[in-house]
Structures are given as structure tokens and as C-alpha cells.
Amino acid sequence: MSRNNAFHLLARPIQQKLWDMKWPSLRPIQEDAIVAIQQGQADVIISAATAAGKTEAAFLPILSQIHESPANSVQAMYVGPLKALINDQFSRLESLCERADIPVHRWHGDVDMGARKRLMEKPSGVLLITPESIEALMINRSTRLPDVFRGLRFVVIDEIHALIGSVRGTHLRSLLFRLRRFTQQDFRVVGLSATLGDAFPDYAKWLCPDKDREVTLISGRDEGKKLLYKVHAYTVSRPKQGDSGDQSEEAAHVLETISSDMFRHFAGHKNLIFANRKSDVEWFADGLNSRCRKENRPEEFLVHHGSLSKEIREFTEQEMQGSRPRTTLCSSTLELGIDIGNVRAVGQIDPPWSVNSLVQRLGRSGRKDDEAQRMRLYVREDEIDEQSDLVDRLHLDLLQAIALSELLLSNPRWVEPPMLTSWDLSTLTQQVLSVLAETGGCQAATVFDRLCRSGAFRSVTPQAFTELLRSLGTREIIEQMPQGDLILAPKGEAIAGHYSFYSAFEAAIEFTVIAGSETIGRLPVGALPQIDDHFLLAGRRWQVVTIDEEQKVVVARPSPGKMPPKFLPGGGEIHPRVREMMRDILLSQKQLPYLDTTANQLLQSARTAGVQRGITKSCVVKLGPRLHLWFTWTGTRIQQTIFFIAASLGLRPVDHRVALELPCSPEDALERFRQYLQSNPDPIELAREIPAKQIGKFDNLIDESLLIESIARDRLDLEGACLLMRKLLSDACK
């Protein structure tokens, strides 16, 4: 059937709701999705820009099927990565469902017990839930799962690109495979994403590893929106020896300059400004509101990040939906599709880690059909002086910002494909304990079948799984009954019974910050201010009154002093294509019209330094008789692998992101790399050399021999590293 007839495939109450909403027509992706879901049996991935109507594209046909064939169970489950996103979608779906009289439920940590009880007693309609809450249901409501999910027909995964390739994604995938044994029919999966790129085959494999069902891709058209884009650069003087840890007057002046530019660019409108560090969110929000006070205008700059209280985050979201001019400085918490109304422009403080993030953030602006998308990047670079080394002179943050921009602006646009893990033994360990908690105990073969042979961990061999069970038995986490069933030992029961178990990733230990009766947010235990110290949080200034170590509480009061809070460092994995683009930009003479004057000057300075030191001719630059740089220009994983190889060869490398500093002659390094390549490199042997082996939340429960094999599979890219070393050797022979 053609897409022109898609509207007539919808149930009558759903059609009437669209008339109520005065929709003039369906969008192309909605028409395509209606036909695919109503008339096909394939799983579906809908890829389109933010605000393109992906949620409606998925749910219009799903709700039509629920209306036409109701059941006494949940029939559609929406999985969202954020509670705020679930709350936002809950309101939208309730509105869509009102004429069809389809119940909509939500389940996460902030939902009251009464609502949960009603769902358990009378399961129906649509359920909105997080991966962690599915885990909690598996453990705490296992006897009710057959009734709750018997008629489940659809699972909608929102922001699927934010889950696939991550610990949470592996966790969710395992839970969905486990959920299938409670359903009468195999449910279909609909994934929603704003950034898919060329990675559809990876997503299809993630959804259907057995290829027992087709996966259909529905892509939104390029709307040809006008894009207004600018990169602003600033130079910051580096602290000199003997300086205190406080910012110098010159550095403070640079921050004031950036704040002034932001104020000029964003004040008086509704915008978002993203930052990689929460401390930057707090610092710039304070500076911008100080500027508001100086000009006798209302404070209009808000904050939003994961360390703030739920009440403050919700206040910010509500204010952004209002009519007053508001700009929110935020971390990645507002990168995903939470509805905050129409945003005029987006800012970004320092370059993000991926094109994926840049696309998501840019997509928050220009949501109306006649509006342009607007984005400004603010990049800080160290000022060059006599102490600056060659890598400093290349201005890597600016190069990264430009590389991401070029890939963002390319046609067709490139985004990073997901990096799928092979084993992820930490999450597998959590799932073993979860299955035993759910069932009360079962045979090892049954656990292996549910999690590995027919589950999310298909690359884990029976031998490795047996070794994992032995690890857990040795640590008295599980035990085996005389008849052969595995059960949780008391230590395992304590782990699975704690609320933190529902999450497969490690959460930092944090102290709650309160002022009077108000909860402000949280600060990490490793970076707490001391009594009488000043700090910024929630865009306001505070002073520490007392610290309760036992209750993990910081009591604060308002104060005129300020210091940016210290949060744990964040970071992401950079794809090799981004680093290659950084090199290409450095080696070219291409003029980039979206750079401001300072950014242009810094780029030209970096290019001049590259020519003067011979980077344009060779990837090896001698710094002294027994010191040189090898410019790798590769991604994080390959760079780390080469670093560990060099360390294992006794070369004492120093990682400079795009280069390795080696304290030896180039000839010595080349000879050692040649011998290594001839030795039939073994990733297991290399993984043994890595000092920090426990990275995952449950790695402490796993024998080191298994962790080593997991590292070799999931954290190293020996093939990519060897290819790069061979290229180095080949170039040296020319």
C-alpha cells in the first residue's frame, strides 16, 4: 500500500485524535512507519532529526493495533534512557491515547507505589520504563511477569544510539531476551534515533543476531534547513611555576570575555549551552547571571545536570517550556529528546567527544519548519609561550572542534558507528545473579541458555561461562545445591538485594547537598569542599557549614563567595575518523568560513608549526638524540593499545592524544616494533600487562584470568594497532 493511504490504516479513535490536534497531514516518516508496522512483521528502526515526529511515527500504528486487539496485559513497552524523558513522553502518549481509551503507565524510581500497584493488579495498554526498572521488575515481581507481559507485542527503544554499544545497552538487550519467555508471541522492536549514519547493519545485528526477522530502516529526509554555525576560540595563559591553584587574573579575564560573548549571543532568547564538565556549567551560569544583575535585568540563565536535585532539574525543564527568555547551561542531560520547547540556538563549551553528540545537540535548535539551526562552539586553547611543546602548538582542542564540524557539515553526514562489546563480563555477572534472584535457583545450563546461547552474550563460550561461575562460587557469591541447582549465597543475596544492583554500571559515591529544607544536589566524595569553603551548585553560590560523613550530607548556606565545584572527570572514546580528520585539517590549507578571527589565527599557527617541525612529511618528529614523537592520529582504543604495546617493550611512552612520546631514538623504537610484529602478537599477553584490570561494576567478582581475556576482546584493538605499526615501518623504508 502506498504511503498516501497510511492515514486510513490507523484506528478510528487515533484518526480522530489527529483531527483534534489539527494535523494538516502526516510526515513522510510517519506514513512509512505506519505502513511498515501495520502491514509488515519486521523490526523497525526510525532514523530522523530531532522533532521530526519519530515518537508518533512509532506509536500511531502501535496504538491502532492495541485498540483493535486489546488484551489484559501490557501490549507495548517504551524504554527510555532517562526518567525525565519518560515523564515527557508519558504526557504525549496519554494525549494520543485518550480517544482510544488506552491506559498509559510509567515505572521508575520516582513513580508512587499506588501507580505501580494498579499496573500489577490490572496490566494493560502502554508501559514506559527505564532499563533499570525492568531489572527491578525481574527480581521483585517475577511471579507477576507472565500476567503483566503475556500479550506484549511491541517494544519501542527511544534514543537507541545512546544505548547500543554501552553497558546500559548490553544490560537492556539481555533483559529483552529474557523477557521473551514471558510473552505469548515474539514481540517486535521499534528503535528511534536521530543519529544513525551508515551503521544500520550494526543496529540490525544488535536487534536480531539470529537474523530470524527482518529489520526495516525508515529514514527521514534531509529537510535542507539553513545552518548558522560559528567556532569561537580563546587563548588562556597557563599557570606558571609557583602559582597557587587559583585562577590568575588573566585567566579570569578570559573567562569573563567568553561569558560576555555568550551573553551577547544568547541573552533575551531561549537557548541551550552544553559543556563537557559540570564545573563549567556552574561557572559560566554564575558569570552570566552576574552580568544580568549588573545590567538590572532578571536572571535568565539556568542549570541542568545529573548532580542536581530532581526538583531543580524539573524546574529548569518547566521554565524552558514557558514564554520567558531562558538559556540553560547543561551537561549531556538535555542532549536527548526531553521536550523543553522551541530553542533558538545551541552553544557548546569546548569540543564534545563525538559527531554523534554534536548532531544531537545541534538538533535541539531550529525545530520549527521555518527556523534555521544555530550553533556556536567556544574553544579554549593554551597561550603559546617559550614553555610550549610541539603538541601544545598544534592546538588539539581547536583541531578536534574543526574535525567534528567538518564531519557534521559533510554530505552525506558521517557519525560514529556503535562500538559493540564482545563479552562485557561485568554485565554478564550481574545478569547471572539477576536470573538466580528471579528464579530462586536453576541449573547452570539453563542460565547459560538464557543469557548466552539465546541471549545477549552469545560470544561467551561454555568454558568461559563455567569459569565465571567458578569465580562466583570461590567468592561465595553463588553456591550449588546437591541436586545441581545454582542459588545465591548470602553474599550474593546481599548484592542482588541492594537497590544499586538494578544498574549494571558503577555509580560514584556522592554526598547530598542541602540548604535549610531544600535539597540542592550532589557532590562526588573524591572532590568535596571543606567546612567554610565556597562552591557553586545549581547556578548559585554556597558556603559549607557542616559535613556529615555518616549520612553523606553537606549542609550549606548562601554565600557571596564562589569556587567551581570539582566533579569526577568525564570523557568519551574518540573514533579514528575524527583524529584522521584532525590530521587532514592540519596538513591542508583549506579556509574555513565558520572560524572567527582568533580561531583562524590559531589554526594558521598550528599549520605553521606542523610545517616547521616536519609533520607534513613524516609521522615521526625528533625532539632530541633519544627523544621523539610518533604522530599516530588514531582513535582512543587503538591509541591505548599502542601505548600498552610500547610500555610492554620497555619504551616508557607518554600519551599526547594524537601522538606518543618515546624516550629513545626512532631507529630503536622501529626495531622493537618490528620484532614485536614478528613475534605473532597475542592480545591475551598484552592484556596481562595492563595494570588496572577492574573497570566494570562487578569485575571484582571475576578471576583475573577471565578479566584478561575480556580486556583483550573489549578494550584493545590489536589488529588496528598492528596495522598502524606496519604503516610506520613501511613509511620509514621510503
XYZ file of C-alpha atoms in Angstrom:
734
model
C 0.000 0.000 0.000
C 1.297 3.479 -0.791
C 2.095 5.940 1.935
C -0.802 8.132 0.709
C -3.191 5.598 2.227
C -1.298 5.338 5.534
C -3.797 7.504 7.414
C -6.575 5.037 6.597
C -4.602 2.216 8.242
C -4.988 3.899 11.635
C -7.758 3.019 14.065
C -10.695 5.414 14.033
C -10.022 6.928 17.510
C -6.402 7.602 16.538
C -7.567 9.322 13.350
C -9.980 11.418 15.398
C -7.187 12.428 17.767
C -5.111 13.682 14.838
C -8.109 15.727 13.693
C -8.460 17.112 17.237
C -4.783 18.121 17.118
C -5.402 19.828 13.744
C -2.636 17.957 11.984
C -2.758 19.030 8.318
C -1.020 15.831 7.211
C 1.300 13.052 8.272
C 5.025 13.453 7.763
C 6.748 11.075 5.319
C 8.491 9.055 8.065
C 5.147 8.673 9.848
C 3.455 7.432 6.690
C 6.300 4.987 6.018
C 6.290 3.739 9.620
C 2.516 3.233 9.648
C 2.718 1.068 6.528
C 5.763 -0.888 7.799
C 4.313 -1.570 11.253
C 0.702 -2.166 10.220
C 1.366 -4.342 7.189
C 4.721 -5.971 7.984
C 6.240 -8.203 10.638
C 9.781 -6.787 10.657
C 11.506 -4.924 13.445
C 11.816 -1.252 12.544
C 14.405 1.468 13.082
C 13.191 5.030 12.536
C 16.021 7.491 11.978
C 15.190 11.176 11.639
C 16.199 14.548 13.022
C 15.100 15.757 16.444
C 11.447 16.926 16.457
C 10.731 15.079 13.192
C 7.850 13.133 14.766
C 9.596 9.798 15.446
C 7.562 9.033 18.584
C 4.280 9.489 16.730
C 5.658 7.525 13.766
C 6.121 4.541 16.073
C 3.053 4.856 18.265
C 0.299 5.831 15.818
C 0.269 2.331 14.256
C 1.098 0.582 17.552
C -1.799 2.247 19.373
C -4.066 1.391 16.452
C -3.210 -2.291 16.845
C -3.727 -2.140 20.615
C -7.147 -0.518 20.130
C -8.235 -3.113 17.605
C -6.968 -6.113 19.620
C -6.978 -5.219 23.343
C -5.559 -7.632 25.924
C -5.368 -7.926 29.698
C -1.640 -7.231 29.769
C 0.869 -4.621 28.725
C 0.889 -4.645 24.920
C 3.548 -2.020 24.193
C 6.587 -1.093 26.261
C 8.522 2.126 25.704
C 12.102 2.030 27.039
C 13.782 5.388 27.626
C 17.284 6.102 28.936
C 16.155 8.934 31.255
C 13.358 9.288 33.791
C 12.799 12.851 32.591
C 12.367 11.598 29.022
C 9.837 9.023 30.218
C 7.879 11.687 32.107
C 7.861 13.857 28.994
C 6.710 11.039 26.700
C 4.091 9.960 29.250
C 2.172 13.203 28.742
C 2.414 12.950 24.946
C 1.208 9.350 24.864
C -1.616 9.990 27.329
C -2.898 12.638 24.948
C -2.638 10.316 21.937
C -4.411 7.524 23.821
C -7.327 9.445 25.323
C -9.828 8.872 22.476
C -8.836 5.211 22.134
C -9.171 4.752 25.911
C -5.780 3.008 26.115
C -4.175 3.158 29.581
C -0.628 4.541 29.812
C 1.607 3.596 32.752
C 5.118 4.604 33.781
C 7.525 2.815 36.084
C 10.720 4.266 37.500
C 12.145 5.264 40.866
C 10.025 8.418 41.196
C 6.655 6.769 40.438
C 4.482 6.312 43.539
C 3.591 2.886 44.889
C -0.100 3.352 44.139
C 0.518 3.651 40.402
C 2.782 0.599 40.463
C 0.201 -1.424 42.359
C -2.516 -0.537 39.848
C -0.342 -1.762 36.983
C 0.403 -5.048 38.737
C -3.269 -5.625 39.546
C -4.590 -4.644 36.120
C -1.838 -4.665 33.469
C -2.881 -3.055 30.209
C -2.021 -0.659 27.425
C 1.385 1.009 27.256
C 4.193 0.924 29.832
C 7.022 3.491 29.874
C 10.088 2.292 31.763
C 13.882 2.526 32.154
C 16.237 -0.471 31.745
C 16.959 -0.412 35.480
C 13.258 -0.618 36.321
C 12.862 -3.647 34.039
C 15.638 -5.228 36.108
C 13.784 -4.384 39.318
C 10.613 -5.988 37.928
C 12.545 -9.135 37.007
C 13.798 -9.551 40.563
C 10.984 -8.204 42.727
C 7.863 -9.043 40.683
C 8.962 -12.200 38.890
C 5.770 -14.130 39.698
C 3.661 -11.386 38.085
C 5.671 -11.103 34.866
C 3.660 -13.727 32.897
C 0.446 -11.798 33.585
C 1.966 -8.354 33.022
C 3.711 -9.152 29.723
C 1.718 -12.073 28.311
C 0.324 -10.021 25.427
C 3.366 -7.804 24.810
C 3.549 -7.079 21.077
C 5.912 -4.113 20.733
C 8.985 -2.710 22.475
C 9.937 0.844 21.489
C 13.529 1.829 22.339
C 13.988 5.595 22.315
C 17.404 7.151 21.656
C 18.686 3.701 20.729
C 22.030 5.171 19.632
C 22.639 6.267 23.254
C 22.261 2.666 24.455
C 23.780 0.398 21.834
C 27.463 -0.258 22.480
C 27.233 0.820 26.133
C 26.897 -1.133 29.383
C 23.274 0.017 29.665
C 22.622 -1.160 26.130
C 24.040 -4.620 26.823
C 22.004 -4.735 30.030
C 18.786 -3.791 28.213
C 19.452 -6.255 25.410
C 19.863 -9.079 27.915
C 16.660 -8.110 29.728
C 14.686 -8.075 26.467
C 15.912 -11.553 25.526
C 14.919 -12.770 28.999
C 11.526 -11.086 28.754
C 10.589 -13.159 25.703
C 9.912 -16.251 27.786
C 7.008 -14.472 29.480
C 5.228 -13.427 26.261
C 2.803 -15.464 24.173
C 4.319 -14.194 20.932
C 7.698 -12.783 19.972
C 7.358 -9.015 20.300
C 8.616 -6.640 17.625
C 11.162 -3.930 18.390
C 10.992 -0.360 17.094
C 14.138 1.725 17.609
C 14.175 5.535 17.426
C 17.336 7.522 16.682
C 18.352 10.956 15.447
C 21.882 9.849 14.524
C 22.306 6.562 12.692
C 24.760 7.349 9.893
C 25.863 4.307 7.897
C 25.646 1.975 10.895
C 22.246 0.401 10.153
C 23.775 -3.116 9.746
C 25.237 -2.855 13.280
C 21.865 -1.867 14.708
C 20.116 -4.651 12.797
C 22.612 -7.210 14.132
C 22.117 -5.883 17.673
C 18.341 -6.287 17.372
C 18.289 -9.634 15.544
C 21.568 -11.546 15.970
C 19.967 -14.740 14.618
C 18.584 -12.919 11.552
C 15.281 -14.676 12.231
C 13.400 -11.483 11.459
C 13.988 -8.682 9.006
C 14.828 -5.195 10.229
C 13.376 -2.318 8.226
C 15.038 1.101 8.155
C 12.882 4.210 7.816
C 14.970 7.339 7.311
C 13.812 10.922 7.455
C 14.626 13.166 4.562
C 17.184 15.926 4.794
C 14.955 18.941 5.300
C 17.598 21.285 3.903
C 17.431 23.574 6.917
C 19.573 26.668 6.903
C 22.510 26.273 9.287
C 24.201 29.170 11.078
C 27.447 27.871 12.557
C 30.442 29.528 14.222
C 33.560 28.426 16.105
C 34.982 30.966 18.563
C 38.473 30.465 20.010
C 40.149 31.995 23.073
C 43.675 31.751 24.430
C 44.238 31.165 28.136
C 47.604 31.719 29.805
C 48.953 28.631 31.512
C 49.716 28.683 35.254
C 53.365 29.466 35.899
C 55.547 27.572 38.321
C 54.944 28.767 41.845
C 51.398 29.971 41.100
C 48.680 28.888 43.510
C 45.863 26.657 42.327
C 43.577 29.679 41.992
C 42.940 31.160 38.591
C 45.191 34.017 37.566
C 43.727 37.432 36.833
C 44.452 36.898 33.152
C 42.682 33.514 33.097
C 39.716 35.031 34.925
C 39.665 37.818 32.329
C 39.467 35.236 29.513
C 36.534 33.516 31.214
C 34.879 36.911 31.563
C 35.440 37.524 27.841
C 33.830 34.186 26.956
C 30.906 34.958 29.277
C 30.474 38.383 27.668
C 30.385 36.820 24.207
C 27.877 34.208 25.353
C 25.721 36.910 26.897
C 25.759 38.865 23.648
C 24.931 35.746 21.621
C 22.226 34.226 23.826
C 20.630 36.765 26.195
C 17.000 37.579 25.552
C 16.172 34.310 23.778
C 15.585 30.656 24.569
C 18.769 28.590 24.136
C 20.858 25.672 25.362
C 24.593 25.812 26.115
C 26.277 22.428 26.569
C 29.523 21.829 28.447
C 31.675 18.722 28.838
C 32.284 19.439 32.529
C 29.655 20.166 35.164
C 32.034 22.658 36.768
C 31.899 24.715 33.551
C 28.102 24.584 33.642
C 28.145 26.080 37.130
C 30.932 28.603 36.497
C 29.511 30.121 33.336
C 25.924 30.155 34.644
C 27.112 32.171 37.640
C 29.065 34.568 35.432
C 26.170 35.076 33.032
C 23.681 35.746 35.822
C 26.159 38.187 37.382
C 26.067 40.044 34.086
C 22.249 40.076 34.258
C 22.384 41.632 37.727
C 24.873 44.278 36.593
C 22.502 45.297 33.814
C 19.497 45.330 36.180
C 17.682 42.625 34.247
C 16.149 39.407 35.587
C 18.465 36.423 35.832
C 17.704 34.250 32.812
C 20.437 31.585 32.867
C 19.541 28.196 34.367
C 21.477 24.986 35.005
C 20.710 21.321 34.358
C 22.950 18.311 35.028
C 22.794 14.931 36.711
C 24.207 16.100 40.063
C 21.301 18.470 40.727
C 18.200 17.504 42.656
C 15.176 16.254 40.731
C 13.205 19.333 41.798
C 15.779 21.752 40.370
C 16.044 19.819 37.091
C 12.260 19.741 36.713
C 12.046 23.464 37.493
C 14.534 24.144 34.700
C 12.583 21.971 32.249
C 9.324 23.760 33.117
C 10.928 27.188 32.772
C 12.278 26.249 29.343
C 8.754 25.340 28.246
C 7.462 28.759 29.307
C 7.433 32.014 27.367
C 10.186 33.908 29.240
C 13.644 34.152 27.630
C 15.703 31.427 29.277
C 19.066 29.877 28.466
C 20.045 26.650 30.199
C 23.659 25.624 30.665
C 23.724 21.853 30.825
C 25.661 18.635 30.560
C 24.517 15.803 28.277
C 21.274 15.510 30.307
C 19.441 17.721 27.786
C 21.129 16.197 24.744
C 18.369 13.619 24.374
C 14.769 14.289 23.428
C 13.275 15.810 26.591
C 10.697 18.382 25.478
C 11.899 21.825 26.515
C 10.026 23.803 23.910
C 11.497 25.615 20.955
C 15.188 26.507 21.265
C 16.577 29.316 19.130
C 20.286 28.444 19.326
C 22.745 25.982 20.854
C 26.156 26.651 22.359
C 28.951 24.210 23.141
C 31.822 24.946 25.544
C 34.919 23.119 24.234
C 34.541 20.318 21.674
C 32.477 17.245 22.556
C 33.849 13.734 22.052
C 31.830 12.706 19.029
C 29.991 13.851 15.926
C 27.048 11.942 17.364
C 26.817 14.334 20.311
C 27.289 17.373 18.094
C 24.425 16.252 15.829
C 22.153 15.591 18.809
C 22.903 18.970 20.348
C 22.563 20.911 17.116
C 19.207 19.194 16.570
C 17.793 20.893 19.663
C 17.610 24.188 17.737
C 15.514 25.243 14.770
C 12.726 22.762 15.402
C 10.101 24.864 13.623
C 9.854 24.385 9.879
C 10.813 27.965 9.028
C 13.666 28.309 11.552
C 17.379 27.929 10.929
C 19.556 25.743 13.122
C 22.117 27.786 15.047
C 25.231 26.611 16.864
C 28.299 28.267 18.374
C 31.348 26.400 19.698
C 33.563 28.117 22.275
C 37.046 26.587 22.341
C 39.743 27.419 24.892
C 43.395 26.915 23.981
C 46.558 27.445 25.992
C 48.521 30.520 25.046
C 51.799 29.642 23.334
C 54.973 30.676 25.166
C 58.570 29.518 25.480
C 57.458 26.537 27.601
C 55.019 25.251 24.962
C 55.966 21.965 23.337
C 55.126 20.862 19.798
C 51.841 19.177 20.716
C 50.707 22.336 22.549
C 51.440 24.357 19.399
C 49.060 22.201 17.352
C 46.026 23.400 19.379
C 44.417 19.961 19.549
C 41.102 21.086 21.055
C 40.598 23.517 18.189
C 41.593 20.843 15.660
C 39.106 18.462 17.273
C 36.352 21.094 17.149
C 37.055 21.711 13.453
C 37.244 17.979 12.656
C 33.884 17.353 14.318
C 32.457 20.369 12.489
C 33.713 19.197 9.093
C 32.211 15.740 9.630
C 28.972 17.316 10.849
C 28.794 19.524 7.744
C 29.814 16.792 5.286
C 27.333 15.479 2.750
C 26.389 12.762 3.409
C 26.893 13.412 7.102
C 29.146 10.941 8.909
C 28.543 9.844 12.513
C 30.332 7.255 14.625
C 29.079 3.661 14.326
C 28.388 1.908 17.649
C 31.269 0.008 19.225
C 29.763 -3.336 20.163
C 31.402 -5.205 23.023
C 32.216 -8.880 22.722
C 31.967 -10.157 26.299
C 31.271 -7.486 28.956
C 31.741 -9.968 31.790
C 30.768 -7.416 34.435
C 27.261 -7.094 32.999
C 27.088 -10.854 32.428
C 27.934 -11.370 36.112
C 25.126 -9.028 37.113
C 22.727 -10.913 34.848
C 23.736 -14.292 36.320
C 22.869 -13.007 39.785
C 19.662 -11.476 38.417
C 18.486 -14.767 36.879
C 19.152 -16.591 40.148
C 17.298 -13.889 42.101
C 14.389 -14.043 39.639
C 14.058 -17.837 39.659
C 15.197 -18.632 43.186
C 17.717 -21.011 41.649
C 18.180 -23.039 38.468
C 20.603 -25.258 36.584
C 23.797 -23.745 35.170
C 22.797 -24.948 31.697
C 19.536 -23.006 31.964
C 21.337 -19.812 32.966
C 23.783 -20.237 30.078
C 20.948 -20.818 27.620
C 19.016 -17.710 28.700
C 21.978 -15.355 28.841
C 24.431 -16.703 26.276
C 23.120 -19.262 23.802
C 19.785 -17.433 23.333
C 20.615 -14.140 24.999
C 22.791 -11.064 24.714
C 26.161 -12.720 25.479
C 26.419 -15.103 22.524
C 30.162 -14.767 22.067
C 30.820 -16.096 25.598
C 31.850 -19.737 25.320
C 30.585 -22.514 27.623
C 34.117 -22.827 29.015
C 34.350 -19.112 29.847
C 30.873 -19.203 31.398
C 31.865 -22.163 33.569
C 34.973 -20.282 34.715
C 32.807 -17.278 35.568
C 30.537 -19.448 37.720
C 33.615 -20.854 39.470
C 34.776 -17.286 40.172
C 31.447 -16.500 41.798
C 31.479 -19.752 43.743
C 35.015 -19.194 45.032
C 33.964 -15.769 46.344
C 30.851 -17.280 47.980
C 28.513 -15.252 45.777
C 26.671 -18.327 44.481
C 26.538 -21.943 45.609
C 25.337 -25.232 44.163
C 22.643 -27.355 45.786
C 23.008 -31.170 45.999
C 20.521 -31.619 43.132
C 22.637 -29.309 40.961
C 20.697 -26.029 41.087
C 22.675 -22.824 41.441
C 21.393 -20.391 44.069
C 22.544 -17.103 45.521
C 24.742 -17.489 48.587
C 24.197 -14.989 51.447
C 26.804 -12.632 49.955
C 25.077 -12.843 46.577
C 21.684 -12.207 48.154
C 23.072 -9.078 49.798
C 24.392 -7.817 46.450
C 21.207 -8.568 44.487
C 19.012 -7.240 47.294
C 20.577 -3.778 47.328
C 18.858 -1.059 45.291
C 22.120 -0.229 43.498
C 22.117 -3.704 41.906
C 19.472 -2.741 39.329
C 22.027 -0.646 37.461
C 24.746 -2.523 35.562
C 27.149 0.434 35.659
C 29.039 1.823 38.635
C 27.674 4.980 40.242
C 30.041 7.329 42.052
C 29.727 7.755 45.828
C 28.214 11.191 46.389
C 27.234 13.496 49.242
C 23.833 15.200 49.189
C 23.968 18.997 49.481
C 21.141 20.623 51.464
C 20.416 24.210 52.438
C 17.655 24.581 55.001
C 14.843 22.298 53.846
C 15.921 22.372 50.198
C 17.941 19.628 48.520
C 20.323 21.296 46.060
C 22.156 18.365 44.505
C 25.122 16.030 44.985
C 28.914 16.277 45.015
C 31.354 13.369 44.491
C 33.109 12.100 47.604
C 36.523 12.458 45.980
C 36.177 16.207 45.485
C 34.233 17.529 48.470
C 34.784 21.128 49.595
C 35.833 21.552 53.216
C 33.982 23.354 56.010
C 33.835 27.123 55.297
C 34.801 26.558 51.637
C 32.749 28.291 48.955
C 31.354 26.493 45.920
C 28.862 26.804 43.064
C 25.937 24.421 42.588
C 22.599 24.814 40.792
C 23.856 28.137 39.467
C 24.044 29.605 42.984
C 26.816 30.390 45.467
C 27.181 28.452 48.707
C 29.419 28.036 51.735
C 29.878 24.736 53.578
C 28.510 24.821 57.131
C 28.951 21.187 58.189
C 29.717 17.804 56.644
C 28.044 14.647 57.989
C 30.312 11.775 56.948
C 27.968 9.064 58.227
C 24.840 10.366 56.488
C 26.856 11.637 53.498
C 25.345 15.112 53.717
C 26.845 18.564 53.133
C 24.932 21.363 54.862
C 25.407 24.689 53.075
C 24.183 28.262 53.246
C 24.012 31.026 50.617
C 27.239 32.989 50.301
C 28.728 35.718 48.085
C 31.949 33.737 47.522
C 32.364 31.263 44.687
C 34.557 28.421 43.509
C 33.579 25.973 40.762
C 32.743 22.549 42.225
C 35.008 19.639 41.371
C 33.281 16.737 39.685
C 34.785 13.471 38.548
C 36.335 13.863 35.092
C 34.185 12.745 32.202
C 35.285 11.643 28.801
C 34.421 9.594 25.803
C 36.026 7.391 23.218
C 37.132 9.236 20.089
C 36.743 7.432 16.773
C 39.783 7.077 14.459
C 37.938 9.011 11.729
C 37.850 12.125 13.938
C 41.591 12.012 14.597
C 42.295 11.381 10.905
C 40.226 14.447 10.050
C 42.247 16.461 12.596
C 45.410 15.464 10.728
C 43.870 16.279 7.339
C 42.871 19.756 8.544
C 46.340 20.406 9.925
C 48.028 19.340 6.689
C 45.683 21.216 4.347
C 45.374 24.893 3.515
C 41.585 24.847 3.318
C 39.961 28.047 4.544
C 37.044 27.531 6.908
C 34.477 30.344 6.839
C 32.866 29.393 10.153
C 36.007 30.174 12.209
C 36.265 33.513 13.999
C 39.433 35.612 13.752
C 41.173 34.038 16.751
C 40.314 30.505 15.633
C 41.695 31.267 12.164
C 44.905 32.653 13.646
C 45.373 29.622 15.911
C 44.734 27.231 13.022
C 47.303 29.011 10.867
C 49.755 28.948 13.776
C 49.210 25.185 14.175
C 49.717 24.621 10.450
C 52.919 26.660 10.517
C 54.217 24.629 13.472
C 53.380 21.434 11.590
C 55.350 22.552 8.536
C 58.315 23.806 10.563
C 58.653 20.556 12.513
C 58.135 18.288 9.505
C 54.759 16.778 10.458
C 53.612 17.316 6.874
C 56.375 14.983 5.646
C 56.721 12.375 8.388
C 54.747 10.993 11.311
C 57.990 10.812 13.335
C 59.451 14.032 14.744
C 62.786 14.011 16.577
C 62.877 16.132 19.728
C 66.411 15.174 20.743
C 69.062 12.457 20.327
C 66.986 9.997 22.345
C 63.530 11.526 22.299
C 60.912 11.624 19.555
C 57.190 11.882 18.854
C 55.273 9.361 16.793
C 52.096 11.004 15.479
C 49.503 8.237 15.344
C 46.370 10.294 14.538
C 44.141 7.405 15.572
C 41.191 6.745 17.860
C 41.223 6.249 21.605
C 41.139 2.442 21.577
C 43.968 1.953 19.075
C 45.996 4.698 20.769
C 45.667 2.958 24.132
C 46.589 -0.393 22.594
C 49.764 1.041 21.038
C 50.573 2.723 24.349
C 50.371 -0.632 26.160
C 52.473 -2.301 23.448
C 55.155 0.380 23.764
C 55.076 0.060 27.556
C 55.419 -3.732 27.330
C 58.503 -3.207 25.129
C 60.122 -1.033 27.794
C 59.783 2.198 25.789
C 58.158 4.231 28.636
C 55.668 6.056 26.369
C 53.838 9.298 27.168
C 50.387 9.656 25.595
C 49.693 13.001 23.872
C 46.263 12.037 22.419
C 47.384 12.155 18.768
C 50.997 11.141 19.384
C 53.212 9.007 21.581
C 56.358 10.481 23.091
C 59.087 7.829 23.210
C 62.375 8.404 25.111
C 64.582 6.638 22.572
C 65.812 7.089 19.040
C 63.317 6.461 16.210
C 65.548 3.629 14.993
C 65.375 1.902 18.384
C 61.575 2.181 18.502
C 61.211 0.934 14.923
C 63.363 -2.109 15.635
C 61.372 -3.013 18.747
C 58.074 -2.610 16.887
C 59.427 -4.774 14.042
C 60.399 -7.526 16.450
C 57.017 -7.293 18.162
C 55.148 -7.695 14.870
C 57.290 -10.720 14.002
C 56.534 -12.358 17.359
C 52.924 -13.243 16.439
C 51.332 -10.711 18.857
C 48.841 -12.164 21.315
C 46.115 -9.871 22.736
C 45.912 -12.029 25.867
C 49.599 -11.495 26.615
C 49.224 -7.766 26.030
C 46.171 -7.591 28.310
C 48.239 -9.143 31.112
C 50.440 -6.023 31.049
C 47.549 -3.632 31.736
C 47.743 -2.580 35.394
C 44.101 -1.589 36.058
C 42.023 -4.603 35.110
C 38.901 -3.999 37.198
C 36.872 -1.404 35.293
C 33.297 -2.724 35.367
C 30.974 -2.597 38.354
C 31.176 -6.346 39.068
C 34.738 -7.007 37.864
C 35.858 -7.530 41.471
C 33.859 -10.784 41.473
C 35.696 -12.203 38.449
C 39.002 -14.105 38.344
C 41.871 -12.154 36.798
C 42.412 -14.747 34.061
C 38.885 -14.094 32.774
C 39.271 -10.331 33.094
C 42.422 -10.523 30.986
C 40.563 -12.309 28.194
C 37.693 -9.818 28.453
C 40.130 -6.885 28.194
C 41.712 -8.467 25.126
C 38.312 -8.682 23.455
C 36.616 -5.459 24.571
C 39.247 -2.831 25.435
C 42.068 -3.481 22.985
C 42.273 -3.212 19.201
C 45.427 -5.179 18.480
C 44.602 -5.554 14.795
C 44.254 -1.787 14.361
C 47.412 -1.140 16.373
C 49.461 -3.607 14.317
C 48.221 -2.060 11.070
C 49.388 1.345 12.288
C 52.784 -0.020 13.337
C 53.229 -1.684 9.942
C 52.441 1.626 8.269
C 55.065 3.317 10.445
C 57.639 0.716 9.400
C 56.616 0.996 5.752
C 56.904 4.799 5.779
C 60.338 4.539 7.405
C 61.579 2.421 4.495
C 60.608 5.010 1.872
